Amino acid sequence: MANTRNNELGLAVVLVSNAPGELTTWVRPLAKRLHSLQQFRPQAVSSLASLRLALVPCPNATGHEHAVAQSWQLFDRIVPACSFWSLLLRPSLFGPWPHQGIVVFLGGDQFWTVLLSARLGYRHITYAEWIARWPQWNDRIAAMSETVRSRLPIRYRARCRVVGDLMADLSSFARCDAPLEEGQWVALLPGSKPAKLSVGMPFFLETADHIARERPECRFLLPLAPTTSVKELLWFASRANPIARRYRSTVVDINNDVLITKAGTHIELFRQHPAHGPLSQCTLALTTVGANTAEIGALAVPMIVIVPTQHLDVMQAWDGGLGLLARLPGLRRLISILLIFRRVSNGGYFAWPNITAGRKVVPERIGEIMPRQIATEAIEWLASPDRLEGQRQDLRSLRGKPGAIAALAAEVCDLIP
């Protein structure tokens, strides 16, 4: 819990969120924007408003969200997800609360913010990416697009304003963070969950070795997810991991956060989270499926999305019902085959940019693929600046114009009594 300054005579703005993606791409930029406004000076006695964060239960959460948000030093008080029910039942357990406030939905189940705003007696604004589920209980709705607004019952549209896509501002926020040295950087994102890392680490290390052999000027960046550690990465890259035994590459040394493979490839680790700053400066990203494809796309970084299905373990890392079914020994192989067949035969996509566009914006390599194949394709992209720029422009066009963060902050301020 951050500063517990008594702000009973002022106002509380409570940002509500759930998982790492929403926390880093929606909450953090909005909190920074609110910090830049005169009335929002967390941890300052003269502040009109107290800026707080409430995390809600979510199956996609990692359990580390509280610690990550605390490291940003943007909030007067943070309530972890495990304490959300206690917050609803007895808010006083988490310090004094001003009599007036605003609850802002930024991820999770929208009903949680309905309950919290009612419990605290605060006004309520929902950022609706696809749909506003409880417009009758929203004081204000900030919509990502006109489509969201058109789905509202006519009687509620007057309280809705289209602010745009919050992730469209991500690249402008990121560029000022952690500048990289000159060079052609390739980002490696093998995943954050154990089942993905068990495949991703050996696969991506060997891919990097192939790229480095053909293009020795390339430099490699591996952002460390907050849910894992260097020790775990080294384990997944070692022969102790059964899947790693099928690959040639291993890590033989680590020096000042630089992994050195058996082939002599240097891969720089980046521990700070989120890694949007250095990622935004990369020429190309090699990544697994997941929310990270949305973040990389928002940063307008060209990518190749990789799903090596020869390792059935990768299915266990997927979210939702299919991921749960894939964990069952008797059904794992059947689910894997059926899912791949359905997605491929129906023209379905795995990467968020492709799902959003309804077409192939970024390449997806799904099947029994090998590191050398991915390395060859990556080298072709790296040698084609025009192709890279074309994909970069496509990714930018999916997000629309920047300015959504400022527009949402304005909506929050407009609700101040």
Coordinates of C-alpha atoms in Angstrom, one line a residue:
M1 CA 0.0 0.0 0.0
A2 CA 1.4 3.4 -1.0
N3 CA 1.0 6.7 0.8
T4 CA -2.0 6.6 3.2
R5 CA -2.4 10.4 3.3
N6 CA -5.8 11.5 4.7
N7 CA -7.6 13.2 1.8
E8 CA -11.1 13.1 3.2
L9 CA -11.7 16.8 2.3
G10 CA -10.7 16.2 -1.3
L11 CA -11.6 13.7 -4.0
A12 CA -10.5 10.2 -4.8
V13 CA -10.1 8.9 -8.4
V14 CA -10.0 5.1 -8.3
L15 CA -8.6 3.4 -11.4
V16 CA -9.9 -0.2 -11.6
S17 CA -8.0 -2.8 -13.7
N18 CA -7.1 -6.5 -13.8
A19 CA -4.3 -8.0 -15.8
P20 CA -0.7 -7.0 -16.9
G21 CA -1.8 -5.9 -20.4
E22 CA -4.5 -3.4 -19.3
L23 CA -2.3 -2.3 -16.4
T24 CA 0.6 -1.3 -18.6
T25 CA -1.2 0.0 -21.7
W26 CA -4.2 1.7 -20.2
V27 CA -3.7 2.4 -16.5
R28 CA -0.1 3.6 -16.5
P29 CA -0.5 6.1 -19.4
L30 CA -3.7 7.5 -17.9
A31 CA -2.2 7.8 -14.4
K32 CA 0.8 9.6 -15.9
R33 CA -1.5 12.0 -17.8
L34 CA -3.5 12.7 -14.6
H35 CA -0.2 13.4 -12.8
S36 CA 0.5 16.1 -15.3
L37 CA -2.7 18.0 -14.4
Q38 CA -2.6 20.5 -11.5
Q39 CA -5.4 18.9 -9.4
F40 CA -3.8 15.4 -9.5
R41 CA -0.6 15.5 -7.4
P42 CA -0.5 12.1 -5.6
Q43 CA 1.5 12.2 -2.3
A44 CA 1.3 16.0 -2.2
V45 CA -0.6 17.7 0.6
S46 CA -1.9 20.4 -1.6
S47 CA -3.5 17.9 -4.1
L48 CA -7.2 18.2 -4.8
A49 CA -7.5 14.6 -5.8
S50 CA -6.1 11.3 -4.4
L51 CA -5.2 8.9 -7.2
R52 CA -5.7 5.2 -6.3
L53 CA -5.7 1.8 -7.9
A54 CA -8.0 -1.1 -7.2
L55 CA -7.1 -4.4 -8.8
V56 CA -9.9 -6.9 -9.4
P57 CA -9.9 -10.8 -9.6
C58 CA -9.1 -12.1 -13.0
P59 CA -8.1 -15.5 -14.4
N60 CA -5.5 -13.8 -16.7
A61 CA -3.8 -12.0 -13.8
T62 CA -0.3 -13.1 -12.7
G63 CA -0.5 -12.1 -9.1
H64 CA 2.4 -9.6 -9.5
E65 CA 0.2 -6.7 -10.7
H66 CA 0.3 -5.0 -7.2
A67 CA 4.1 -5.0 -7.0
V68 CA 4.5 -3.8 -10.6
A69 CA 2.1 -0.9 -10.1
Q70 CA 3.7 0.0 -6.8
S71 CA 7.1 0.3 -8.5
W72 CA 5.7 3.1 -10.7
Q73 CA 5.0 5.4 -7.7
L74 CA 1.9 6.8 -9.3
F75 CA -0.7 6.1 -6.7
D76 CA -1.5 7.1 -3.2
R77 CA -3.0 3.8 -2.4
I78 CA -3.2 0.4 -4.2
V79 CA -5.6 -2.4 -3.3
P80 CA -4.4 -5.8 -4.5
A81 CA -6.9 -8.2 -6.3
C82 CA -6.9 -10.6 -3.3
S83 CA -8.4 -7.8 -1.2
F84 CA -11.1 -6.6 -3.6
W85 CA -13.9 -8.3 -1.7
S86 CA -12.7 -6.9 1.5
L87 CA -12.7 -3.5 -0.1
L88 CA -16.3 -3.9 -1.1
L89 CA -17.4 -5.1 2.3
R90 CA -15.3 -2.7 4.5
P91 CA -13.6 0.1 2.6
S92 CA -12.4 1.6 5.9
L93 CA -9.9 -1.3 6.2
F94 CA -7.9 0.4 3.4
G95 CA -7.7 3.8 5.1
P96 CA -10.0 6.9 4.9
W97 CA -11.9 7.6 1.7
P98 CA -13.1 11.0 0.6
H99 CA -16.8 11.6 0.5
Q100 CA -16.6 12.3 -3.2
G101 CA -14.8 10.4 -6.0
I102 CA -14.8 8.8 -9.4
V103 CA -14.3 5.2 -10.3
V104 CA -12.8 4.5 -13.7
F105 CA -13.1 1.1 -15.4
L106 CA -9.9 0.1 -17.2
G107 CA -10.0 -3.6 -17.4
G108 CA -11.6 -6.7 -15.9
D109 CA -15.4 -7.3 -15.5
Q110 CA -17.3 -4.0 -15.8
F111 CA -19.7 -5.1 -13.1
W112 CA -16.9 -4.8 -10.4
T113 CA -16.7 -1.1 -11.0
V114 CA -20.5 -0.8 -10.8
L115 CA -20.4 -2.5 -7.4
L116 CA -17.4 -0.4 -6.2
S117 CA -18.8 2.9 -7.3
A118 CA -22.1 2.1 -5.6
R119 CA -20.3 1.0 -2.4
L120 CA -18.2 4.1 -2.2
G121 CA -20.9 6.4 -3.4
Y122 CA -18.7 7.7 -6.2
R123 CA -19.4 8.6 -9.8
H124 CA -18.6 6.1 -12.5
I125 CA -16.9 6.2 -15.9
T126 CA -16.3 3.1 -18.1
Y127 CA -13.8 2.9 -20.9
A128 CA -15.5 0.6 -23.4
E129 CA -13.2 -1.1 -25.8
W130 CA -15.9 -3.2 -27.5
I131 CA -19.2 -2.8 -25.5
A132 CA -20.5 -0.9 -22.5
R133 CA -22.4 -3.6 -20.5
W134 CA -24.1 -1.5 -17.8
P135 CA -24.8 1.9 -19.4
Q136 CA -27.8 2.5 -17.0
W137 CA -25.3 2.6 -14.1
N138 CA -22.6 4.6 -15.9
D139 CA -22.4 8.4 -15.3
R140 CA -20.1 8.5 -18.4
I141 CA -19.0 6.1 -21.1
A142 CA -15.7 6.7 -22.9
A143 CA -15.9 4.6 -26.1
M144 CA -13.0 3.3 -28.2
S145 CA -15.0 3.8 -31.4
E146 CA -18.2 5.0 -32.9
T147 CA -19.2 1.3 -33.3
V148 CA -19.2 1.0 -29.5
R149 CA -21.5 4.1 -29.2
S150 CA -23.9 2.8 -31.8
R151 CA -24.4 -0.4 -29.8
L152 CA -25.8 1.6 -26.9
P153 CA -29.5 2.0 -26.4
I154 CA -30.5 5.4 -27.8
R155 CA -31.4 6.7 -24.4
Y156 CA -27.9 6.3 -23.1
R157 CA -25.9 7.6 -26.1
A158 CA -25.9 11.2 -24.7
R159 CA -23.6 10.1 -21.9
C160 CA -21.1 8.5 -24.3
R161 CA -18.2 10.1 -25.9
V162 CA -15.8 8.5 -28.4
V163 CA -12.3 9.1 -27.1
G164 CA -10.4 6.6 -29.3
D165 CA -8.0 3.7 -28.7
L166 CA -5.9 4.1 -25.6
M167 CA -3.2 2.0 -27.1
A168 CA -2.8 4.4 -30.0
D169 CA -0.8 6.6 -27.6
L170 CA 1.5 3.8 -26.4
S171 CA 4.3 4.5 -28.8
S172 CA 4.5 8.2 -28.0
F173 CA 4.6 7.4 -24.3
A174 CA 7.3 4.7 -24.9
R175 CA 9.8 6.5 -27.0
C176 CA 11.1 8.6 -24.1
D177 CA 11.9 5.5 -22.0
A178 CA 15.2 3.6 -22.0
P179 CA 16.9 4.5 -25.3
L180 CA 18.8 1.6 -26.9
E181 CA 22.2 1.9 -28.5
E182 CA 22.5 2.2 -32.2
G183 CA 21.9 -1.0 -34.2
Q184 CA 19.3 -3.3 -35.8
W185 CA 17.5 -4.8 -32.7
V186 CA 15.5 -7.9 -32.8
A187 CA 13.1 -8.5 -29.8
L188 CA 12.6 -12.0 -28.5
L189 CA 9.3 -12.6 -26.6
P190 CA 9.2 -16.4 -25.8
G191 CA 6.3 -15.9 -23.3
S192 CA 5.8 -15.4 -19.6
K193 CA 4.1 -18.6 -18.5
P194 CA 6.0 -21.8 -17.8
A195 CA 4.4 -23.8 -20.6
K196 CA 5.2 -21.2 -23.1
L197 CA 8.7 -20.7 -21.8
S198 CA 9.5 -24.4 -22.0
V199 CA 9.1 -24.2 -25.7
G200 CA 9.9 -20.6 -26.3
M201 CA 13.3 -20.3 -24.7
P202 CA 15.1 -23.1 -26.6
F203 CA 13.2 -22.3 -29.8
F204 CA 14.0 -18.5 -29.7
L205 CA 17.6 -19.0 -28.6
E206 CA 18.3 -21.3 -31.6
T207 CA 16.5 -18.8 -33.9
A208 CA 18.7 -16.0 -32.6
D209 CA 21.8 -18.1 -33.2
H210 CA 20.8 -18.6 -36.9
I211 CA 20.1 -14.9 -37.4
A212 CA 23.4 -13.9 -35.7
R213 CA 25.3 -16.2 -37.9
E214 CA 23.9 -14.6 -41.1
R215 CA 23.6 -11.1 -39.8
P216 CA 26.3 -10.6 -37.1
E217 CA 25.4 -6.9 -36.9
C218 CA 22.0 -7.7 -35.4
R219 CA 21.5 -7.2 -31.6
F220 CA 18.9 -9.1 -29.5
L221 CA 16.7 -7.9 -26.7
L222 CA 14.7 -10.2 -24.3
P223 CA 12.4 -8.3 -22.0
L224 CA 12.0 -10.1 -18.6
A225 CA 8.3 -10.6 -17.7
P226 CA 7.4 -9.7 -14.1
T227 CA 6.1 -13.2 -13.6
T228 CA 9.5 -14.9 -14.1
S229 CA 13.1 -14.5 -13.2
V230 CA 16.5 -14.9 -14.8
K231 CA 17.0 -18.2 -12.9
E232 CA 13.8 -19.6 -14.5
L233 CA 14.8 -18.4 -18.0
L234 CA 18.1 -20.2 -17.6
W235 CA 16.4 -23.4 -16.4
F236 CA 14.1 -23.4 -19.5
A237 CA 17.1 -22.8 -21.7
S238 CA 19.1 -25.7 -20.1
R239 CA 19.1 -29.4 -20.7
A240 CA 17.0 -29.8 -17.5
N241 CA 14.1 -28.7 -19.6
P242 CA 13.2 -31.9 -21.7
I243 CA 12.1 -29.8 -24.7
A244 CA 15.4 -27.9 -24.7
R245 CA 17.2 -31.2 -25.4
R246 CA 15.7 -31.2 -28.9
Y247 CA 17.5 -28.0 -29.7
R248 CA 21.2 -27.2 -30.2
S249 CA 21.3 -23.8 -28.5
T250 CA 22.0 -23.3 -24.8
V251 CA 23.1 -20.5 -22.5
V252 CA 26.7 -20.9 -21.4
D253 CA 27.1 -17.7 -19.5
I254 CA 25.4 -14.6 -18.2
N255 CA 27.3 -11.3 -17.8
N256 CA 25.7 -8.0 -16.7
D257 CA 22.3 -9.1 -17.8
V258 CA 23.6 -10.4 -21.1
L259 CA 22.8 -14.1 -22.0
I260 CA 25.6 -15.7 -24.0
T261 CA 24.7 -18.8 -26.0
K262 CA 26.9 -21.7 -26.9
A263 CA 27.2 -20.2 -30.4
G264 CA 28.4 -16.9 -29.0
T265 CA 25.2 -14.9 -29.6
H266 CA 24.7 -12.1 -27.1
I267 CA 21.1 -11.5 -25.9
E268 CA 20.5 -8.5 -23.6
L269 CA 17.9 -8.8 -20.8
F270 CA 15.7 -5.9 -19.9
R271 CA 14.3 -6.2 -16.4
Q272 CA 12.2 -3.1 -16.1
H273 CA 8.5 -3.6 -16.7
P274 CA 6.8 -2.6 -19.0
A275 CA 9.5 -2.7 -21.6
H276 CA 7.7 -0.5 -24.1
G277 CA 10.6 2.0 -24.4
P278 CA 13.2 -0.5 -25.7
L279 CA 10.6 -2.6 -27.6
S280 CA 9.4 0.5 -29.5
Q281 CA 13.0 0.9 -30.9
C282 CA 13.3 -2.6 -32.2
T283 CA 13.3 -3.3 -35.9
L284 CA 11.5 -6.7 -35.6
A285 CA 10.0 -8.8 -32.9
L286 CA 9.7 -12.6 -32.7
T287 CA 6.8 -13.4 -30.4
T288 CA 4.5 -16.1 -29.2
V289 CA 0.7 -15.6 -29.2
G290 CA -1.0 -13.6 -26.5
A291 CA -1.7 -10.1 -25.3
N292 CA 1.9 -9.2 -26.1
T293 CA 0.9 -9.1 -29.8
A294 CA -1.5 -6.3 -29.1
E295 CA 1.2 -4.3 -27.2
I296 CA 3.8 -4.9 -29.9
G297 CA 1.3 -3.9 -32.5
A298 CA 0.4 -0.7 -30.6
L299 CA 4.1 0.1 -30.6
A300 CA 4.1 -0.3 -34.4
V301 CA 6.9 -2.8 -34.2
P302 CA 6.9 -5.3 -37.1
M303 CA 6.6 -8.9 -35.9
I304 CA 6.5 -12.6 -36.7
V305 CA 4.1 -14.6 -34.5
I306 CA 5.2 -18.2 -33.8
V307 CA 3.3 -21.2 -32.6
P308 CA 5.4 -24.4 -32.9
T309 CA 2.7 -27.1 -32.5
Q310 CA 5.1 -30.0 -32.5
H311 CA 5.3 -29.4 -28.7
L312 CA 1.8 -30.1 -27.3
D313 CA 2.9 -28.4 -24.1
V314 CA 2.4 -25.0 -25.7
M315 CA -1.4 -25.6 -25.7
Q316 CA -1.4 -25.7 -21.9
A317 CA -0.4 -22.1 -21.8
W318 CA -3.4 -20.8 -23.7
D319 CA -6.1 -18.9 -21.9
G320 CA -9.8 -19.9 -21.8
G321 CA -11.6 -23.2 -22.0
L322 CA -9.4 -24.7 -24.7
G323 CA -6.4 -24.1 -22.6
L324 CA -8.0 -25.9 -19.7
L325 CA -9.0 -28.8 -21.9
A326 CA -5.5 -29.0 -23.3
R327 CA -4.2 -29.8 -19.8
L328 CA -6.1 -33.0 -19.7
P329 CA -3.8 -35.9 -20.8
G330 CA -6.5 -37.8 -22.8
L331 CA -7.7 -34.8 -24.7
R332 CA -4.6 -32.8 -25.2
R333 CA -3.6 -34.1 -28.7
L334 CA -7.2 -34.1 -29.9
I335 CA -7.8 -30.5 -28.8
S336 CA -4.5 -29.4 -30.4
I337 CA -5.4 -31.0 -33.7
L338 CA -9.0 -29.7 -33.8
L339 CA -8.0 -26.2 -32.8
I340 CA -5.3 -25.8 -35.4
F341 CA -7.6 -27.3 -38.1
R342 CA -10.5 -24.9 -37.1
R343 CA -8.3 -21.8 -37.1
V344 CA -6.5 -22.6 -40.3
S345 CA -9.6 -23.9 -42.3
N346 CA -11.8 -20.9 -41.2
G347 CA -9.1 -18.3 -41.9
G348 CA -8.9 -17.5 -38.2
Y349 CA -6.0 -15.6 -36.6
F350 CA -3.9 -15.8 -33.5
A351 CA -2.3 -12.4 -33.4
W352 CA -4.3 -9.4 -32.1
P353 CA -3.5 -7.1 -35.1
N354 CA -4.8 -9.8 -37.5
I355 CA -7.9 -10.4 -35.3
T356 CA -8.6 -6.7 -35.2
A357 CA -8.1 -6.2 -38.9
G358 CA -9.8 -9.4 -40.0
R359 CA -6.9 -9.9 -42.4
K360 CA -3.2 -10.9 -42.2
V361 CA -1.3 -7.8 -41.2
V362 CA 1.5 -9.7 -39.5
P363 CA 2.8 -13.2 -40.4
E364 CA 1.7 -16.1 -38.3
R365 CA 3.8 -19.3 -38.5
I366 CA 1.8 -22.1 -37.0
G367 CA 2.7 -25.8 -37.2
E368 CA 5.7 -28.0 -37.0
I369 CA 8.1 -25.2 -37.7
M370 CA 11.8 -25.1 -36.9
P371 CA 14.1 -22.2 -35.7
R372 CA 16.0 -22.1 -39.0
Q373 CA 12.8 -21.5 -40.9
I374 CA 11.9 -18.5 -38.7
A375 CA 15.5 -17.2 -38.8
T376 CA 15.4 -17.3 -42.7
E377 CA 12.1 -15.4 -42.7
A378 CA 13.4 -12.9 -40.1
I379 CA 16.5 -12.2 -42.2
E380 CA 14.4 -11.5 -45.2
W381 CA 12.4 -9.0 -43.3
L382 CA 15.5 -7.4 -41.8
A383 CA 16.9 -7.0 -45.3
S384 CA 13.7 -5.3 -46.6
P385 CA 13.2 -1.9 -45.1
D386 CA 10.3 -1.1 -47.3
R387 CA 8.4 -4.3 -46.2
L388 CA 9.1 -3.4 -42.5
E389 CA 7.8 0.1 -43.0
G390 CA 4.7 -1.2 -44.8
Q391 CA 3.9 -3.5 -41.8
R392 CA 4.7 -0.7 -39.4
Q393 CA 2.2 1.6 -41.2
D394 CA -0.5 -1.1 -41.2
L395 CA -0.1 -1.5 -37.5
R396 CA -0.4 2.2 -36.9
S397 CA -3.5 2.4 -39.0
L398 CA -5.2 -0.2 -36.8
R399 CA -4.9 1.9 -33.7
G400 CA -6.1 5.2 -35.2
K401 CA -5.0 8.7 -34.2
P402 CA -3.2 9.3 -30.8
G403 CA -4.9 11.5 -28.2
A404 CA -7.2 9.0 -26.5
I405 CA -5.4 9.2 -23.2
A406 CA -5.8 13.0 -23.1
A407 CA -9.4 12.7 -24.1
L408 CA -10.2 10.1 -21.3
A409 CA -8.4 12.2 -18.8
A410 CA -10.6 15.2 -19.8
E411 CA -13.7 13.0 -19.3
V412 CA -12.5 12.1 -15.8
C413 CA -11.9 15.7 -15.0
D414 CA -15.3 16.7 -16.3
L415 CA -16.9 14.4 -13.7
I416 CA -15.2 16.2 -10.8
P417 CA -18.0 17.8 -8.7

